Amino acid sequence: MQSTYIARQAIFNRQSKTVGYELLFRDSPDNKFPEIDQDIATSKIIIQNHIHGSIKAISMGKPAYINFTEKSLINKYPLMFNPSEIVIELVSHKKVTNNLIKILSYYHEKGYKIALTEYDTDKQWDDLFPYISYLKVNLDNVNPKQLSAVVKRLKAFNVKMVAERVETRFQYLSLVEVGFDYYQGFFYHEPEIIEGKALTPIKAQMLELISETFNSPLVYERIADIVSHDVNLSISLLKMVNNVATGTRVEITSLKQATAYLGEDKLKQFVSILALSKLTTEQTDEVSKQALITAKLMASIAEHNKKFSKVADFAFITGLLSSLEVLLGMPIKEIINTMPLAKPIEDALTEHSGLLGELLDFTVDYITGQVHGLAEQMKIYELSSEELHQEFVEASLWCQQLAG
């Protein structure tokens, strides 16, 4: 069986809320498909690895945008999925034919949503508008200024426009004016840096809480004091104690007692996750999810790998804090100055250096599908592709359960 590598990229609406994920399936870290027909490679990998069994976890319950060639559509591979779970992305098409129209009509009638990709503004694609739900435009190939006439023609068919390769907030705002409905790439590029921005008291408090939970030894009284300043955090902490104390009755008389009852391991993860949620807005919710998955996957790799075992104690918090720059809109070095973190964590977050920095970069590259050099790294680190895939799925499922 071919090994499977999965990358995903979020798709946002105009309110910066996640509406789906494009899933990228590969059979090697180098994005090569040996001994597999290029026309059916993606679909064959899906079937061989039974990816439909974990697709909800990977796409966090949102629709999964999956690439299908015309030939794979003829072979009816999309029928393995419920129409509500996926969006069919038509790829590797050269021109509109009667046969292609017939195929798309078939899936359209069955309730599947279809996205036309690789769009080049040629009017021949207008014949497909009655059967598609999304028109994806790669901004590297098409100037948005050329799309005004296209936007007018699309209105009659209720087709949503999706912009790919959106890199800056300024670009995003200009695309809203053009008429785009969804955006791909936003939040996954350079963060918007706001000069001179200061942390609000509540955000400073949450960063302090995260820092305290990863000090050694833990000072339960200090953590309890920080939690006590926020009603929602206090309630959440007590709920956690109740969840842990399954089948037994625990009488908690103070927040200090509650923190001590949880113990170090659970307290470190749960409290830091709660604090992270307080830093998250609707616009940065996807970034928060990515940080949680990164944290969980880094911790799993470090736990099972000799190379990274030395930094296992720092792995989770490093992944958790890896998106602070985007969450807070401030340079990471300024944020780190407010947190008493261990030197290896600081170096990993600010310079991407040291063993912890290696683990952070490798994990982020794996999740986001940056495949260049990944195969060589996996050999060096003695990592199994099958185990990595399984741990990624488990991290995604864990994050989904937290959100639920």
Tab-separated table of N, CA and C in Angstrom, residues 105-206:
chain	number	residue	atom	x	y	z
A	105	SER	N	-22.936	17.298	-14.956
A	105	SER	CA	-24.383	17.292	-14.767
A	105	SER	C	-24.809	16.115	-13.887
A	106	TYR	N	-24.157	14.972	-14.082
A	106	TYR	CA	-24.459	13.758	-13.317
A	106	TYR	C	-24.230	13.996	-11.823
A	107	TYR	N	-23.075	14.551	-11.479
A	107	TYR	CA	-22.755	14.783	-10.068
A	107	TYR	C	-23.591	15.925	-9.487
A	108	HIS	N	-23.867	16.909	-10.305
A	108	HIS	CA	-24.700	18.032	-9.871
A	108	HIS	C	-26.095	17.533	-9.473
A	109	GLU	N	-26.659	16.656	-10.256
A	109	GLU	CA	-27.989	16.107	-9.976
A	109	GLU	C	-27.993	15.232	-8.719
A	110	LYS	N	-26.862	14.657	-8.405
A	110	LYS	CA	-26.763	13.817	-7.208
A	110	LYS	C	-26.489	14.630	-5.937
A	111	GLY	N	-26.400	15.928	-6.076
A	111	GLY	CA	-26.247	16.791	-4.907
A	111	GLY	C	-24.824	17.162	-4.548
A	112	TYR	N	-23.860	16.789	-5.386
A	112	TYR	CA	-22.461	17.147	-5.112
A	112	TYR	C	-22.188	18.584	-5.553
A	113	LYS	N	-21.384	19.290	-4.763
A	113	LYS	CA	-20.940	20.619	-5.156
A	113	LYS	C	-19.614	20.492	-5.896
A	114	ILE	N	-19.478	21.270	-6.964
A	114	ILE	CA	-18.311	21.161	-7.842
A	114	ILE	C	-17.598	22.506	-7.914
A	115	ALA	N	-16.274	22.455	-7.844
A	115	ALA	CA	-15.459	23.657	-7.987
A	115	ALA	C	-14.634	23.549	-9.271
A	116	LEU	N	-14.747	24.552	-10.118
A	116	LEU	CA	-13.933	24.609	-11.334
A	116	LEU	C	-12.630	25.311	-10.995
A	117	THR	N	-11.503	24.616	-11.189
A	117	THR	CA	-10.195	25.195	-10.880
A	117	THR	C	-9.464	25.547	-12.175
A	118	GLU	N	-8.267	26.105	-12.034
A	118	GLU	CA	-7.421	26.435	-13.181
A	118	GLU	C	-8.146	27.335	-14.185
A	119	TYR	N	-8.974	28.222	-13.666
A	119	TYR	CA	-9.782	29.100	-14.520
A	119	TYR	C	-8.924	30.176	-15.159
A	120	ASP	N	-9.130	30.405	-16.476
A	120	ASP	CA	-8.299	31.362	-17.215
A	120	ASP	C	-9.106	32.448	-17.922
A	121	THR	N	-10.364	32.631	-17.536
A	121	THR	CA	-11.303	33.646	-18.059
A	121	THR	C	-11.803	33.357	-19.470
A	122	ASP	N	-11.382	32.232	-20.077
A	122	ASP	CA	-11.875	31.871	-21.406
A	122	ASP	C	-13.380	31.615	-21.345
A	123	LYS	N	-14.139	32.138	-22.327
A	123	LYS	CA	-15.603	32.020	-22.299
A	123	LYS	C	-16.106	30.594	-22.489
A	124	GLN	N	-15.218	29.677	-22.917
A	124	GLN	CA	-15.667	28.296	-23.093
A	124	GLN	C	-16.160	27.696	-21.764
A	125	TRP	N	-15.590	28.192	-20.637
A	125	TRP	CA	-15.957	27.634	-19.328
A	125	TRP	C	-17.345	28.058	-18.875
A	126	ASP	N	-17.929	29.054	-19.557
A	126	ASP	CA	-19.281	29.490	-19.207
A	126	ASP	C	-20.288	28.351	-19.339
A	127	ASP	N	-20.005	27.392	-20.235
A	127	ASP	CA	-20.922	26.265	-20.430
A	127	ASP	C	-21.010	25.370	-19.197
A	128	LEU	N	-20.011	25.510	-18.287
A	128	LEU	CA	-20.010	24.688	-17.072
A	128	LEU	C	-20.675	25.391	-15.897
A	129	PHE	N	-20.949	26.684	-16.024
A	129	PHE	CA	-21.493	27.455	-14.909
A	129	PHE	C	-22.786	26.867	-14.322
A	130	PRO	N	-23.690	26.303	-15.128
A	130	PRO	CA	-24.936	25.763	-14.537
A	130	PRO	C	-24.696	24.588	-13.588
A	131	TYR	N	-23.516	23.967	-13.638
A	131	TYR	CA	-23.287	22.737	-12.872
A	131	TYR	C	-22.290	22.912	-11.723
A	132	ILE	N	-21.670	24.066	-11.637
A	132	ILE	CA	-20.657	24.260	-10.599
A	132	ILE	C	-21.188	25.173	-9.488
A	133	SER	N	-20.581	25.041	-8.313
A	133	SER	CA	-20.932	25.884	-7.175
A	133	SER	C	-19.841	26.904	-6.861
A	134	TYR	N	-18.603	26.572	-7.288
A	134	TYR	CA	-17.468	27.437	-6.978
A	134	TYR	C	-16.563	27.604	-8.200
A	135	LEU	N	-16.049	28.817	-8.363
A	135	LEU	CA	-15.068	29.103	-9.406
A	135	LEU	C	-13.794	29.560	-8.701
A	136	LYS	N	-12.728	28.744	-8.798
A	136	LYS	CA	-11.487	29.052	-8.100
A	136	LYS	C	-10.517	29.757	-9.045
A	137	VAL	N	-9.997	30.879	-8.591
A	137	VAL	CA	-9.097	31.703	-9.404
A	137	VAL	C	-7.745	31.813	-8.707
A	138	ASN	N	-6.708	31.361	-9.383
A	138	ASN	CA	-5.347	31.464	-8.861
A	138	ASN	C	-4.823	32.865	-9.189
A	139	LEU	N	-4.571	33.651	-8.166
A	139	LEU	CA	-4.168	35.043	-8.375
A	139	LEU	C	-2.790	35.171	-9.000
A	140	ASP	N	-2.018	34.093	-8.996
A	140	ASP	CA	-0.715	34.118	-9.664
A	140	ASP	C	-0.864	34.080	-11.178
A	141	ASN	N	-2.015	33.601	-11.646
A	141	ASN	CA	-2.222	33.412	-13.085
A	141	ASN	C	-3.244	34.360	-13.693
A	142	VAL	N	-4.138	34.909	-12.875
A	142	VAL	CA	-5.207	35.762	-13.390
A	142	VAL	C	-5.231	37.076	-12.623
A	143	ASN	N	-5.235	38.174	-13.341
A	143	ASN	CA	-5.357	39.492	-12.730
A	143	ASN	C	-6.820	39.734	-12.349
A	144	PRO	N	-7.116	40.003	-11.080
A	144	PRO	CA	-8.505	40.210	-10.652
A	144	PRO	C	-9.237	41.285	-11.437
A	145	LYS	N	-8.495	42.242	-11.991
A	145	LYS	CA	-9.128	43.318	-12.757
A	145	LYS	C	-9.785	42.797	-14.033
A	146	GLN	N	-9.392	41.577	-14.451
A	146	GLN	CA	-9.969	40.995	-15.664
A	146	GLN	C	-11.314	40.305	-15.396
A	147	LEU	N	-11.749	40.299	-14.156
A	147	LEU	CA	-12.873	39.442	-13.776
A	147	LEU	C	-14.224	40.144	-13.666
A	148	SER	N	-14.270	41.450	-13.901
A	148	SER	CA	-15.539	42.170	-13.723
A	148	SER	C	-16.644	41.598	-14.597
A	149	ALA	N	-16.329	41.286	-15.850
A	149	ALA	CA	-17.339	40.714	-16.759
A	149	ALA	C	-17.724	39.309	-16.317
A	150	VAL	N	-16.760	38.568	-15.811
A	150	VAL	CA	-17.023	37.204	-15.346
A	150	VAL	C	-17.968	37.222	-14.156
A	151	VAL	N	-17.749	38.159	-13.231
A	151	VAL	CA	-18.598	38.270	-12.044
A	151	VAL	C	-20.057	38.491	-12.447
A	152	LYS	N	-20.276	39.313	-13.434
A	152	LYS	CA	-21.641	39.591	-13.906
A	152	LYS	C	-22.287	38.336	-14.492
A	153	ARG	N	-21.510	37.565	-15.258
A	153	ARG	CA	-22.068	36.351	-15.883
A	153	ARG	C	-22.363	35.274	-14.843
A	154	LEU	N	-21.599	35.270	-13.748
A	154	LEU	CA	-21.777	34.247	-12.720
A	154	LEU	C	-23.046	34.447	-11.896
A	155	LYS	N	-23.497	35.683	-11.764
A	155	LYS	CA	-24.637	35.986	-10.898
A	155	LYS	C	-25.885	35.191	-11.271
A	156	ALA	N	-26.067	34.912	-12.524
A	156	ALA	CA	-27.258	34.176	-12.966
A	156	ALA	C	-27.236	32.727	-12.503
A	157	PHE	N	-26.071	32.237	-12.082
A	157	PHE	CA	-25.942	30.823	-11.721
A	157	PHE	C	-25.637	30.599	-10.234
A	158	ASN	N	-25.575	31.669	-9.442
A	158	ASN	CA	-25.311	31.550	-8.012
A	158	ASN	C	-24.011	30.790	-7.734
A	159	VAL	N	-22.971	31.116	-8.493
A	159	VAL	CA	-21.657	30.498	-8.323
A	159	VAL	C	-20.794	31.404	-7.450
A	160	LYS	N	-20.161	30.816	-6.431
A	160	LYS	CA	-19.288	31.577	-5.545
A	160	LYS	C	-17.870	31.599	-6.113
A	161	MET	N	-17.214	32.742	-5.990
A	161	MET	CA	-15.836	32.864	-6.470
A	161	MET	C	-14.855	32.685	-5.316
A	162	VAL	N	-13.832	31.858	-5.556
A	162	VAL	CA	-12.819	31.570	-4.533
A	162	VAL	C	-11.463	32.061	-5.029
A	163	ALA	N	-10.817	32.912	-4.248
A	163	ALA	CA	-9.492	33.416	-4.611
A	163	ALA	C	-8.420	32.543	-3.957
A	164	GLU	N	-7.493	32.047	-4.764
A	164	GLU	CA	-6.372	31.268	-4.248
A	164	GLU	C	-5.113	32.132	-4.224
A	165	ARG	N	-4.215	31.831	-3.309
A	165	ARG	CA	-2.937	32.543	-3.133
A	165	ARG	C	-3.137	33.969	-2.609
A	166	VAL	N	-4.053	34.129	-1.648
A	166	VAL	CA	-4.233	35.427	-1.003
A	166	VAL	C	-3.174	35.555	0.087
A	167	GLU	N	-2.325	36.573	-0.006
A	167	GLU	CA	-1.163	36.642	0.872
A	167	GLU	C	-1.198	37.763	1.898
A	168	THR	N	-1.967	38.843	1.646
A	168	THR	CA	-1.962	39.965	2.582
A	168	THR	C	-3.386	40.432	2.835
A	169	ARG	N	-3.568	41.136	3.942
A	169	ARG	CA	-4.894	41.675	4.261
A	169	ARG	C	-5.310	42.736	3.241
A	170	PHE	N	-4.359	43.535	2.754
A	170	PHE	CA	-4.685	44.545	1.746
A	170	PHE	C	-5.218	43.881	0.487
A	171	GLN	N	-4.568	42.811	0.082
A	171	GLN	CA	-5.005	42.062	-1.089
A	171	GLN	C	-6.409	41.501	-0.863
A	172	TYR	N	-6.632	40.963	0.331
A	172	TYR	CA	-7.944	40.409	0.682
A	172	TYR	C	-9.041	41.466	0.548
A	173	LEU	N	-8.803	42.664	1.077
A	173	LEU	CA	-9.814	43.721	1.035
A	173	LEU	C	-10.120	44.152	-0.397
A	174	SER	N	-9.104	44.195	-1.245
A	174	SER	CA	-9.333	44.575	-2.640
A	174	SER	C	-10.124	43.510	-3.377
A	175	LEU	N	-9.949	42.246	-2.991
A	175	LEU	CA	-10.671	41.144	-3.636
A	175	LEU	C	-12.137	41.132	-3.247
A	176	VAL	N	-12.437	41.600	-2.046
A	176	VAL	CA	-13.840	41.725	-1.636
A	176	VAL	C	-14.567	42.672	-2.592
A	177	GLU	N	-13.906	43.767	-2.958
A	177	GLU	CA	-14.504	44.744	-3.869
A	177	GLU	C	-14.728	44.154	-5.257
A	178	VAL	N	-13.823	43.273	-5.680
A	178	VAL	CA	-13.974	42.643	-6.993
A	178	VAL	C	-15.208	41.749	-7.021
A	179	GLY	N	-15.509	41.085	-5.895
A	179	GLY	CA	-16.681	40.215	-5.844
A	179	GLY	C	-16.395	38.799	-5.382
A	180	PHE	N	-15.190	38.555	-4.883
A	180	PHE	CA	-14.866	37.220	-4.388
A	180	PHE	C	-15.635	36.938	-3.098
A	181	ASP	N	-16.058	35.681	-2.946
A	181	ASP	CA	-16.809	35.265	-1.765
A	181	ASP	C	-15.947	34.521	-0.754
A	182	TYR	N	-14.984	33.729	-1.252
A	182	TYR	CA	-14.140	32.911	-0.384
A	182	TYR	C	-12.667	33.139	-0.721
A	183	TYR	N	-11.807	32.815	0.260
A	183	TYR	CA	-10.394	33.140	0.134
A	183	TYR	C	-9.546	31.998	0.688
A	184	GLN	N	-8.463	31.694	-0.022
A	184	GLN	CA	-7.584	30.597	0.370
A	184	GLN	C	-6.164	31.126	0.465
A	185	GLY	N	-5.497	30.828	1.590
A	185	GLY	CA	-4.144	31.306	1.793
A	185	GLY	C	-4.062	32.348	2.895
A	186	PHE	N	-5.166	33.014	3.188
A	186	PHE	CA	-5.204	34.046	4.214
A	186	PHE	C	-4.891	33.434	5.573
A	187	PHE	N	-4.029	34.098	6.357
A	187	PHE	CA	-3.560	33.677	7.674
A	187	PHE	C	-2.373	32.719	7.585
A	188	TYR	N	-2.031	32.218	6.390
A	188	TYR	CA	-0.936	31.266	6.309
A	188	TYR	C	0.317	31.873	5.713
A	189	HIS	N	0.332	33.180	5.657
A	189	HIS	CA	1.512	33.861	5.143
A	189	HIS	C	2.014	34.822	6.211
A	190	GLU	N	2.767	35.826	5.829
A	190	GLU	CA	3.338	36.729	6.815
A	190	GLU	C	2.226	37.435	7.586
A	191	PRO	N	2.320	37.453	8.919
A	191	PRO	CA	1.288	38.101	9.729
A	191	PRO	C	1.300	39.609	9.548
A	192	GLU	N	0.154	40.208	9.809
A	192	GLU	CA	0.072	41.662	9.749
A	192	GLU	C	0.698	42.227	11.031
A	193	ILE	N	1.782	42.973	10.905
A	193	ILE	CA	2.457	43.531	12.070
A	193	ILE	C	1.955	44.952	12.305
A	194	ILE	N	1.504	45.214	13.503
A	194	ILE	CA	0.994	46.536	13.853
A	194	ILE	C	2.022	47.212	14.759
A	195	GLU	N	2.668	48.251	14.261
A	195	GLU	CA	3.730	48.920	14.995
A	195	GLU	C	3.199	49.513	16.307
A	196	GLY	N	3.942	49.300	17.377
A	196	GLY	CA	3.611	49.952	18.640
A	196	GLY	C	2.390	49.416	19.350
A	197	LYS	N	1.832	48.305	18.924
A	197	LYS	CA	0.633	47.786	19.567
A	197	LYS	C	0.974	47.173	20.912
A	198	ALA	N	0.198	47.481	21.926
A	198	ALA	CA	0.441	46.949	23.269
A	198	ALA	C	-0.588	45.891	23.603
A	199	LEU	N	-0.207	44.973	24.461
A	199	LEU	CA	-1.135	43.937	24.895
A	199	LEU	C	-2.172	44.518	25.838
A	200	THR	N	-3.428	44.100	25.687
A	200	THR	CA	-4.454	44.488	26.643
A	200	THR	C	-4.206	43.727	27.940
A	201	PRO	N	-4.730	44.209	29.067
A	201	PRO	CA	-4.509	43.508	30.347
A	201	PRO	C	-4.949	42.049	30.311
A	202	ILE	N	-6.089	41.759	29.687
A	202	ILE	CA	-6.585	40.381	29.674
A	202	ILE	C	-5.659	39.482	28.865
A	203	LYS	N	-5.114	39.993	27.758
A	203	LYS	CA	-4.213	39.179	26.943
A	203	LYS	C	-2.885	38.961	27.664
A	204	ALA	N	-2.414	39.981	28.335
A	204	ALA	CA	-1.183	39.835	29.109
A	204	ALA	C	-1.373	38.792	30.205
A	205	GLN	N	-2.564	38.809	30.807
A	205	GLN	CA	-2.874	37.852	31.867
A	205	GLN	C	-2.890	36.423	31.331
A	206	MET	N	-3.435	36.240	30.132
A	206	MET	CA	-3.513	34.902	29.551
A	206	MET	C	-2.122	34.380	29.182
